[in-house]
Short mmCIF file of C-alpha atoms in Angstrom, two decimals:
data_model
loop_
_atom_site.label_atom_id
_atom_site.label_comp_id
_atom_site.label_asym_id
_atom_site.label_seq_id
_atom_site.Cartn_x
_atom_site.Cartn_y
_atom_site.Cartn_z
CA MET A 1 0.00 0.00 0.00
CA ARG A 2 1.50 3.38 0.92
CA GLN A 3 5.15 3.81 1.81
CA GLY A 4 4.32 5.90 4.88
CA LEU A 5 2.11 3.25 6.49
CA THR A 6 3.24 1.21 9.47
CA ILE A 7 2.88 -2.55 9.20
CA LEU A 8 -0.14 -2.33 11.51
CA GLY A 9 -1.62 0.46 9.40
CA LEU A 10 -1.13 -1.54 6.22
CA ALA A 11 -2.86 -4.53 7.74
CA THR A 12 -5.75 -2.35 8.86
CA VAL A 13 -6.27 -0.81 5.40
CA LEU A 14 -6.10 -4.16 3.63
CA THR A 15 -8.43 -5.77 6.13
CA ALA A 16 -10.96 -2.94 5.83
CA PHE A 17 -10.99 -3.05 2.04
CA SER A 18 -10.95 -6.83 1.80
CA SER A 19 -13.26 -7.73 4.67
CA GLN A 20 -15.68 -9.24 2.17
CA SER A 21 -13.06 -10.27 -0.35
CA MET A 22 -12.72 -13.88 0.70
CA VAL A 23 -16.35 -14.42 1.63
CA ALA A 24 -18.49 -16.50 -0.71
CA SER A 25 -21.10 -14.58 -2.65
CA ALA A 26 -24.75 -15.18 -1.91
CA ASP A 27 -28.19 -15.18 -3.47
CA ASN A 28 -31.61 -15.30 -1.87
CA ASP A 29 -33.36 -18.59 -2.49
CA LYS A 30 -37.14 -18.87 -2.56
CA GLY A 31 -37.29 -19.29 1.19
CA GLY A 32 -35.36 -16.09 1.79
CA GLN A 33 -32.27 -17.98 2.95
CA LYS A 34 -28.78 -17.15 1.72
CA LYS A 35 -26.95 -19.63 -0.44
CA SER A 36 -23.35 -19.34 -1.52
CA ARG A 37 -22.53 -18.62 -5.14
CA ASN A 38 -20.29 -21.07 -6.91
CA ILE A 39 -17.49 -18.87 -8.27
CA GLN A 40 -16.31 -20.02 -11.67
CA VAL A 41 -13.41 -18.62 -13.68
CA GLY A 42 -13.46 -20.96 -16.66
CA PRO A 43 -10.37 -21.94 -18.67
CA ARG A 44 -8.96 -18.49 -19.45
CA PRO A 45 -6.86 -17.93 -16.29
CA TYR A 46 -5.31 -21.36 -16.71
CA TYR A 47 -4.57 -20.58 -20.34
CA LEU A 48 -2.85 -17.33 -19.36
CA VAL A 49 -0.76 -19.01 -16.66
CA ALA A 50 0.31 -21.72 -19.12
CA ASP A 51 1.32 -18.96 -21.56
CA MET A 52 3.71 -17.35 -19.05
CA ASP A 53 7.48 -17.70 -19.20
CA PRO A 54 8.88 -20.15 -16.63
CA GLY A 55 9.61 -18.59 -13.25
CA PRO A 56 8.51 -18.30 -9.62
CA LEU A 57 5.30 -16.41 -10.45
CA LYS A 58 4.16 -19.01 -12.97
CA THR A 59 4.95 -21.79 -10.51
CA ALA A 60 3.00 -20.07 -7.74
CA LEU A 61 -0.03 -19.55 -9.97
CA GLN A 62 0.07 -23.16 -11.15
CA GLN A 63 0.21 -24.57 -7.63
CA CYS A 64 -3.20 -23.19 -6.67
CA SER A 65 -4.96 -24.38 -9.83
CA GLU A 66 -7.29 -26.74 -7.97
CA ASN A 67 -8.05 -24.53 -4.97
CA PRO A 68 -11.66 -23.45 -4.33
CA LEU A 69 -12.32 -19.89 -5.43
CA LYS A 70 -14.06 -17.04 -3.61
CA LYS A 71 -15.07 -13.56 -4.64
CA THR A 72 -12.69 -10.71 -3.89
CA ASN A 73 -12.91 -6.92 -3.86
CA PHE A 74 -9.52 -6.90 -5.57
CA SER A 75 -11.40 -7.98 -8.72
CA ILE A 76 -13.60 -5.15 -10.08
CA GLY A 77 -15.96 -5.85 -12.97
CA HIS A 78 -15.31 -3.08 -15.53
CA ARG A 79 -18.77 -2.41 -17.00
CA GLY A 80 -19.45 -6.00 -15.95
CA ALA A 81 -17.58 -8.58 -18.02
CA ALA A 82 -17.18 -6.56 -21.19
CA LEU A 83 -14.64 -8.80 -22.91
CA GLN A 84 -17.48 -11.00 -24.13
CA PHE A 85 -20.76 -9.60 -22.80
CA PRO A 86 -22.36 -6.30 -23.89
CA GLU A 87 -21.19 -3.76 -21.32
CA HIS A 88 -23.53 -2.38 -18.67
CA THR A 89 -26.14 -5.05 -19.26
CA LYS A 90 -27.75 -7.37 -16.72
CA GLU A 91 -26.04 -10.30 -18.38
CA SER A 92 -22.61 -8.67 -18.20
CA TYR A 93 -23.03 -7.82 -14.52
CA GLU A 94 -24.20 -11.32 -13.64
CA ALA A 95 -21.21 -12.80 -15.49
CA ALA A 96 -18.83 -10.56 -13.53
CA ALA A 97 -20.31 -11.67 -10.22
CA ARG A 98 -20.11 -15.33 -11.26
CA MET A 99 -16.42 -14.77 -11.99
CA GLY A 100 -15.81 -13.57 -8.44
CA ALA A 101 -15.78 -9.79 -8.92
CA GLY A 102 -16.40 -8.36 -5.46
CA ILE A 103 -17.21 -4.93 -6.90
CA VAL A 104 -19.06 -4.12 -10.14
CA GLU A 105 -19.26 -0.83 -12.06
CA CYS A 106 -22.21 1.11 -13.41
CA ASP A 107 -21.14 4.16 -15.40
CA VAL A 108 -23.88 6.70 -14.72
CA THR A 109 -25.44 9.18 -17.13
CA PHE A 110 -28.92 10.65 -17.58
CA THR A 111 -31.85 10.55 -19.99
CA LYS A 112 -33.99 13.30 -21.49
CA ASP A 113 -36.30 13.09 -18.47
CA LYS A 114 -33.30 13.29 -16.10
CA GLU A 115 -33.35 9.65 -15.01
CA LEU A 116 -30.05 7.89 -14.33
CA VAL A 117 -28.99 4.92 -16.45
CA CYS A 118 -25.91 2.74 -16.88
CA ARG A 119 -23.90 3.72 -19.97
CA HIS A 120 -20.20 4.36 -20.46
CA SER A 121 -20.92 7.62 -22.26
CA GLN A 122 -24.00 9.79 -22.58
CA CYS A 123 -23.62 9.56 -26.35
CA ASP A 124 -22.70 5.96 -27.08
CA LEU A 125 -26.10 4.41 -27.84
CA HIS A 126 -25.27 4.18 -31.55
CA THR A 127 -22.35 1.84 -30.79
CA THR A 128 -23.54 0.00 -27.65
CA THR A 129 -27.21 -0.64 -28.49
CA ASN A 130 -29.51 -1.43 -31.39
CA ILE A 131 -31.04 2.07 -31.46
CA LEU A 132 -30.16 2.71 -35.11
CA ALA A 133 -32.19 -0.36 -36.09
CA THR A 134 -35.27 0.90 -34.21
CA PRO A 135 -37.75 3.76 -34.67
CA LEU A 136 -35.85 5.66 -31.95
CA ALA A 137 -33.11 6.31 -34.53
CA ALA A 138 -35.22 9.29 -35.61
CA LYS A 139 -34.51 10.93 -32.24
CA CYS A 140 -30.72 10.65 -32.43
CA SER A 141 -28.70 13.88 -32.20
CA VAL A 142 -26.88 12.95 -35.41
CA PRO A 143 -28.86 10.66 -37.73
CA PHE A 144 -27.08 7.76 -39.38
CA THR A 145 -25.27 8.70 -42.55
CA PRO A 146 -23.75 5.79 -44.49
CA ALA A 147 -20.16 5.71 -45.61
CA ASP A 148 -19.55 6.82 -49.19
CA PRO A 149 -16.60 4.91 -50.70
CA VAL A 150 -16.59 7.17 -53.76
CA ALA A 151 -16.42 10.40 -51.78
CA GLY A 152 -14.11 8.82 -49.20
CA THR A 153 -16.36 9.65 -46.25
CA THR A 154 -17.04 7.40 -43.28
CA ALA A 155 -20.35 6.55 -41.66
CA GLN A 156 -21.63 8.97 -39.02
CA ALA A 157 -24.13 8.78 -36.16
CA GLN A 158 -24.57 9.99 -32.60
CA CYS A 159 -27.31 8.82 -30.29
CA CYS A 160 -27.43 10.00 -26.67
CA THR A 161 -29.34 8.94 -23.60
CA SER A 162 -30.36 12.61 -23.33
CA ASP A 163 -32.14 12.24 -26.69
CA ILE A 164 -34.69 9.78 -25.25
CA THR A 165 -36.68 9.10 -22.10
CA LEU A 166 -36.07 6.30 -19.62
CA ALA A 167 -39.12 4.45 -20.94
CA GLU A 168 -37.68 4.63 -24.46
CA PHE A 169 -34.23 3.63 -23.21
CA ARG A 170 -35.69 0.47 -21.71
CA THR A 171 -36.91 -0.69 -25.13
CA LEU A 172 -33.34 -0.90 -26.46
CA ARG A 173 -31.07 -3.94 -26.37
CA GLY A 174 -27.37 -3.89 -25.58
CA LYS A 175 -24.68 -5.06 -27.97
CA MET A 176 -20.90 -5.14 -27.97
CA ASP A 177 -19.46 -1.63 -28.11
CA ALA A 178 -18.25 -1.42 -31.71
CA PHE A 179 -19.03 0.05 -35.11
CA ASN A 180 -17.83 -0.24 -38.69
CA PRO A 181 -16.92 3.24 -39.98
CA ASN A 182 -17.10 1.92 -43.53
CA GLY A 183 -20.66 0.66 -43.16
CA THR A 184 -22.96 1.62 -46.02
CA THR A 185 -26.03 0.31 -44.19
CA VAL A 186 -27.12 0.33 -40.55
CA GLU A 187 -26.53 -3.41 -40.40
CA GLU A 188 -22.95 -3.00 -41.64
CA TYR A 189 -22.32 -0.07 -39.29
CA LEU A 190 -23.42 -2.06 -36.24
CA ASP A 191 -21.28 -5.04 -37.25
CA GLY A 192 -17.82 -3.96 -36.08
CA THR A 193 -16.89 -6.19 -33.13
CA PRO A 194 -13.11 -6.86 -32.98
CA SER A 195 -12.04 -10.43 -33.70
CA TRP A 196 -10.71 -10.91 -30.15
CA ARG A 197 -14.13 -10.17 -28.65
CA THR A 198 -17.35 -12.00 -29.55
CA ASP A 199 -20.97 -11.40 -30.47
CA LEU A 200 -21.98 -14.78 -29.06
CA TYR A 201 -23.76 -13.16 -26.08
CA SER A 202 -24.72 -9.96 -27.83
CA TYR A 203 -28.11 -10.59 -29.34
CA ASP A 204 -30.34 -9.46 -26.47
CA GLY A 205 -28.48 -7.47 -23.80
CA THR A 206 -30.75 -6.11 -21.06
CA LEU A 207 -30.17 -2.42 -20.35
CA LEU A 208 -30.58 -1.11 -16.80
CA SER A 209 -31.33 2.13 -15.08
CA HIS A 210 -28.94 3.08 -12.28
CA ALA A 211 -31.59 2.19 -9.69
CA GLU A 212 -32.11 -1.20 -11.35
CA SER A 213 -28.36 -1.84 -11.25
CA ILE A 214 -28.36 -1.15 -7.50
CA LYS A 215 -31.17 -3.67 -7.00
CA LEU A 216 -29.28 -6.25 -9.06
CA PHE A 217 -25.97 -5.64 -7.26
CA LYS A 218 -27.69 -6.04 -3.89
CA ALA A 219 -29.08 -9.39 -5.06
CA LEU A 220 -25.63 -10.41 -6.32
CA ASP A 221 -24.11 -9.25 -2.99
CA VAL A 222 -21.36 -7.20 -4.62
CA GLY A 223 -19.86 -3.80 -3.90
CA MET A 224 -20.79 -0.96 -6.23
CA THR A 225 -18.57 1.54 -8.00
CA PRO A 226 -20.69 4.04 -9.95
CA GLU A 227 -18.86 6.48 -12.19
CA LEU A 228 -20.54 9.84 -12.75
CA LYS A 229 -19.91 10.41 -16.44
CA ALA A 230 -19.14 13.83 -17.87
CA PRO A 231 -22.29 15.16 -19.57
CA SER A 232 -22.15 15.49 -23.35
CA VAL A 233 -24.79 18.21 -23.22
CA PRO A 234 -24.42 21.73 -21.80
CA MET A 235 -25.11 22.00 -18.08
CA PRO A 236 -27.42 23.00 -16.52
CA PHE A 237 -29.34 20.55 -18.72
CA GLN A 238 -32.63 22.00 -19.95
CA GLY A 239 -31.64 25.14 -18.05
CA THR A 240 -32.35 23.70 -14.60
CA TYR A 241 -30.49 20.41 -13.99
CA THR A 242 -27.07 21.28 -12.56
CA GLN A 243 -23.91 19.21 -12.20
CA GLU A 244 -24.36 19.28 -8.42
CA GLN A 245 -27.92 17.96 -8.70
CA TYR A 246 -26.64 15.20 -10.98
CA ALA A 247 -23.91 14.23 -8.50
CA GLN A 248 -26.39 14.31 -5.62
CA GLN A 249 -29.02 12.30 -7.47
CA MET A 250 -26.56 9.46 -7.96
CA ILE A 251 -25.84 9.24 -4.24
CA ASP A 252 -29.52 9.65 -3.35
CA GLU A 253 -30.37 6.49 -5.26
CA TYR A 254 -28.03 4.48 -3.00
CA LYS A 255 -29.53 6.09 0.09
CA THR A 256 -33.07 5.34 -1.11
CA ALA A 257 -32.10 1.71 -1.72
CA GLY A 258 -30.63 1.44 1.79
CA VAL A 259 -27.09 0.69 0.57
CA SER A 260 -24.33 1.23 3.11
CA PRO A 261 -21.74 3.82 2.05
CA LYS A 262 -19.13 1.16 2.83
CA LYS A 263 -20.41 -0.80 -0.18
CA VAL A 264 -20.09 2.15 -2.58
CA TRP A 265 -16.98 3.54 -4.28
CA ALA A 266 -18.34 6.58 -6.14
CA GLN A 267 -15.94 7.75 -8.85
CA SER A 268 -15.46 10.55 -11.35
CA PHE A 269 -12.86 12.05 -13.68
CA ASN A 270 -14.11 15.44 -12.47
CA LEU A 271 -12.37 16.45 -9.24
CA ASN A 272 -15.27 18.78 -8.39
CA ASP A 273 -17.65 15.80 -8.31
CA VAL A 274 -15.40 14.01 -5.83
CA LEU A 275 -15.06 17.14 -3.69
CA TYR A 276 -18.84 17.59 -3.77
CA TRP A 277 -19.31 14.12 -2.28
CA ILE A 278 -16.58 14.71 0.29
CA HIS A 279 -18.26 17.89 1.51
CA HIS A 280 -21.96 17.10 1.05
CA GLU A 281 -22.06 13.32 1.47
CA PRO A 282 -19.03 12.58 3.64
CA ALA A 283 -20.05 9.00 4.38
CA PHE A 284 -19.86 8.29 0.63
CA GLY A 285 -17.04 10.77 0.02
CA LYS A 286 -14.80 8.86 2.41
CA GLN A 287 -14.02 6.27 -0.28
CA ALA A 288 -14.83 8.29 -3.39
CA VAL A 289 -12.36 7.68 -6.22
CA TYR A 290 -10.73 10.39 -8.33
CA LEU A 291 -10.05 8.95 -11.77
CA ASP A 292 -7.08 10.13 -13.82
CA ASP A 293 -7.62 10.42 -17.58
CA ALA A 294 -4.00 10.94 -18.67
CA ASN A 295 -3.25 9.48 -22.09
CA VAL A 296 0.55 9.77 -22.00
CA PRO A 297 3.13 10.14 -19.20
CA SER A 298 3.52 13.90 -19.74
CA GLU A 299 -0.13 14.39 -18.74
CA LEU A 300 0.18 12.69 -15.34
CA PRO A 301 -0.29 14.80 -12.22
CA SER A 302 2.87 15.82 -10.40
CA ALA A 303 3.84 14.98 -6.83
CA THR A 304 2.55 18.44 -5.87
CA ASP A 305 -0.79 17.74 -7.56
CA LEU A 306 -1.17 14.46 -5.69
CA LEU A 307 -0.41 16.16 -2.37
CA SER A 308 -3.06 18.74 -3.25
CA TYR A 309 -5.67 16.04 -3.86
CA ALA A 310 -4.92 14.51 -0.46
CA ALA A 311 -5.07 17.89 1.24
CA GLN A 312 -8.58 18.39 -0.18
CA GLY A 313 -9.77 15.11 1.31
CA VAL A 314 -9.31 12.72 -1.61
CA LYS A 315 -8.24 9.32 -0.33
CA ILE A 316 -8.20 7.15 -3.48
CA VAL A 317 -6.87 7.88 -6.96
CA ALA A 318 -7.33 5.69 -10.01
CA PRO A 319 -4.87 6.20 -12.86
CA PRO A 320 -4.56 3.86 -15.86
CA MET A 321 -2.34 0.80 -15.36
CA TRP A 322 0.56 2.14 -17.41
CA ALA A 323 0.91 5.12 -15.06
CA LEU A 324 1.85 2.82 -12.18
CA VAL A 325 4.58 0.76 -13.82
CA ALA A 326 7.92 1.41 -15.51
CA LEU A 327 10.90 -0.54 -16.80
CA GLN A 328 14.22 -0.93 -15.01
CA GLY A 329 16.25 -2.79 -17.57
CA ASN A 330 13.87 -5.61 -18.52
CA GLN A 331 12.16 -5.66 -15.13
CA ILE A 332 8.71 -4.18 -14.51
CA VAL A 333 8.84 -1.94 -11.42
CA PRO A 334 6.59 0.68 -9.76
CA SER A 335 6.63 4.06 -11.49
CA GLN A 336 7.49 7.45 -10.03
CA TYR A 337 3.80 8.30 -10.11
CA ALA A 338 3.09 5.26 -7.92
CA ALA A 339 5.77 6.35 -5.45
CA ASN A 340 4.42 9.91 -5.44
CA ALA A 341 0.86 8.76 -4.79
CA ARG A 342 1.93 6.56 -1.93
CA ALA A 343 4.08 9.34 -0.47
CA ALA A 344 1.02 11.63 -0.59
CA GLY A 345 -0.90 9.11 1.50
CA LEU A 346 -3.23 8.11 -1.34
CA ASP A 347 -4.59 4.64 -1.95
CA ILE A 348 -4.70 3.42 -5.54
CA ILE A 349 -7.14 1.58 -7.78
CA THR A 350 -6.29 1.09 -11.45
CA TRP A 351 -7.82 0.25 -14.85
CA THR A 352 -8.20 -1.78 -17.10
CA ILE A 353 -6.79 -5.27 -17.55
CA GLU A 354 -8.19 -7.68 -20.19
CA ARG A 355 -9.07 -4.81 -22.50
CA SER A 356 -6.11 -4.89 -24.88
CA GLY A 357 -6.57 -7.93 -27.08
CA LEU A 358 -3.78 -10.46 -27.62
CA LEU A 359 -0.84 -8.31 -26.34
CA THR A 360 1.32 -9.47 -29.22
CA ASP A 361 2.08 -5.87 -30.22
CA GLY A 362 3.33 -4.52 -26.91
CA GLY A 363 -0.14 -4.15 -25.43
CA GLY A 364 -1.05 -0.72 -26.78
CA PHE A 365 -2.39 2.07 -24.54
CA SER A 366 -2.67 0.19 -21.25
CA TYR A 367 0.92 -1.13 -21.36
CA GLN A 368 2.67 1.79 -23.04
CA THR A 369 5.32 2.28 -20.31
CA VAL A 370 6.36 -1.39 -20.35
CA SER A 371 5.58 -2.36 -23.94
CA PRO A 372 9.10 -3.67 -24.74
CA VAL A 373 8.51 -6.63 -22.41
CA ILE A 374 4.89 -7.32 -23.41
CA HIS A 375 4.82 -9.99 -26.11
CA LYS A 376 1.94 -12.38 -25.39
CA PRO A 377 -1.25 -12.76 -23.33
CA GLY A 378 0.45 -14.38 -20.34
CA ASP A 379 2.59 -11.27 -19.84
CA MET A 380 -0.38 -9.43 -18.35
CA LEU A 381 0.04 -11.50 -15.19
CA LYS A 382 3.55 -10.10 -14.72
CA VAL A 383 2.12 -6.59 -14.75
CA LEU A 384 -0.71 -7.59 -12.43
CA ASP A 385 1.74 -9.07 -9.94
CA VAL A 386 3.80 -5.86 -9.77
CA LEU A 387 0.65 -3.78 -9.37
CA ALA A 388 -0.54 -6.00 -6.54
CA LYS A 389 2.68 -6.69 -4.64
CA ASP A 390 4.95 -3.73 -5.35
CA VAL A 391 2.56 -0.85 -6.05
CA GLY A 392 0.03 -2.09 -3.51
CA ILE A 393 -3.18 -1.29 -5.39
CA LEU A 394 -6.50 -1.84 -3.61
CA GLY A 395 -8.05 -3.39 -6.71
CA ILE A 396 -8.11 -3.42 -10.49
CA PHE A 397 -10.86 -3.05 -13.06
CA SER A 398 -11.05 -5.92 -15.51
CA ASP A 399 -13.08 -6.64 -18.64
CA TRP A 400 -12.85 -10.32 -17.66
CA PRO A 401 -12.86 -10.49 -13.85
CA ALA A 402 -12.06 -14.21 -13.81
CA THR A 403 -8.40 -13.47 -14.54
CA VAL A 404 -8.02 -11.15 -11.55
CA THR A 405 -10.14 -13.39 -9.31
CA TYR A 406 -7.87 -16.34 -10.01
CA TYR A 407 -4.73 -14.32 -9.31
CA ALA A 408 -6.19 -12.79 -6.15
CA ASN A 409 -7.25 -16.15 -4.76
CA CYS A 410 -3.80 -17.60 -5.43
CA MET A 411 -2.04 -14.66 -3.82
CA GLY A 412 -4.41 -14.07 -0.92
CA ARG A 413 -5.73 -10.72 -2.15
#
């Protein structure tokens, strides 16, 4: 965890965060009794371990291959289990919980009638749902325009949750987040899923309001990490709905549902949202997460910036994975940013593993600071091990939580 913590303090923080990590998940049966959920990770973690280079880490991960598995807060379902299931759908969330994710994410945005729903972006309906193939396409901010190979133009569309009401939103079906810019028909445009993902579970994804996600997460007995998304429309929306009302409405839905603040990790890329929760909803603000949207190392906050966050009451930061690791020769080690965050007294969550395809090209965005040593899928476990053991992250978002659940169970996280 943090460099400045005593051994006792480190144990206290880890225990507090992981108090439910090694407890079996539960459902209500028909008699109202709790029954444990059978956590299943499938063959992928074993495939990744087998793909690793020989060494102590591979040996350690192989030796626990037949151990029983339990859910863990170290494993955070990023939009559910978005590697194969349409993100932010009931099916994706249920898959994440089955894979042992102790915390699951609903990205929060709002509809035309100011109701909260789970979507990664306010304006992503044209790539994450079937809206363009429905009558609601007529309400999209930017109607579908097909690609024109002769003119050299690509297909265009933009459909936002703020274009439609909650009732209309509920009529849509989720699909894998993808599009074909060269599509000359709606069908071609919607058919753009990368080869390393799948449309096998994409035909009928069930969309959820934020309140419905809370109800589902309570039934799944998982922690909740809602991200307040930046509006794509001018605020105040419709002249009256302010950013502060939006931030408050999200928290109010947890309070109405009777969810303990200890089960909620509210997050935002907007520091003012986090500070709002700290000052106006301190029980929830206590473990609010400030997300860092840096795209390259030069955009990362400085040591002074991190100290400033802490001084304002922020306790947890969440930068992308690459920001926390660096290379020392051919060895993956914690980055200067990681050291600065720990020195500032900040805890760390990071994102997103299992979102980068086959890793045969250095891993792309998420691995940019260690790309020379990323050659194959199994290499992601080397990065995960450094993040867990050397950086001391609280948890990691994953598009396929099974991978992190397996690692965490092996390593006692």
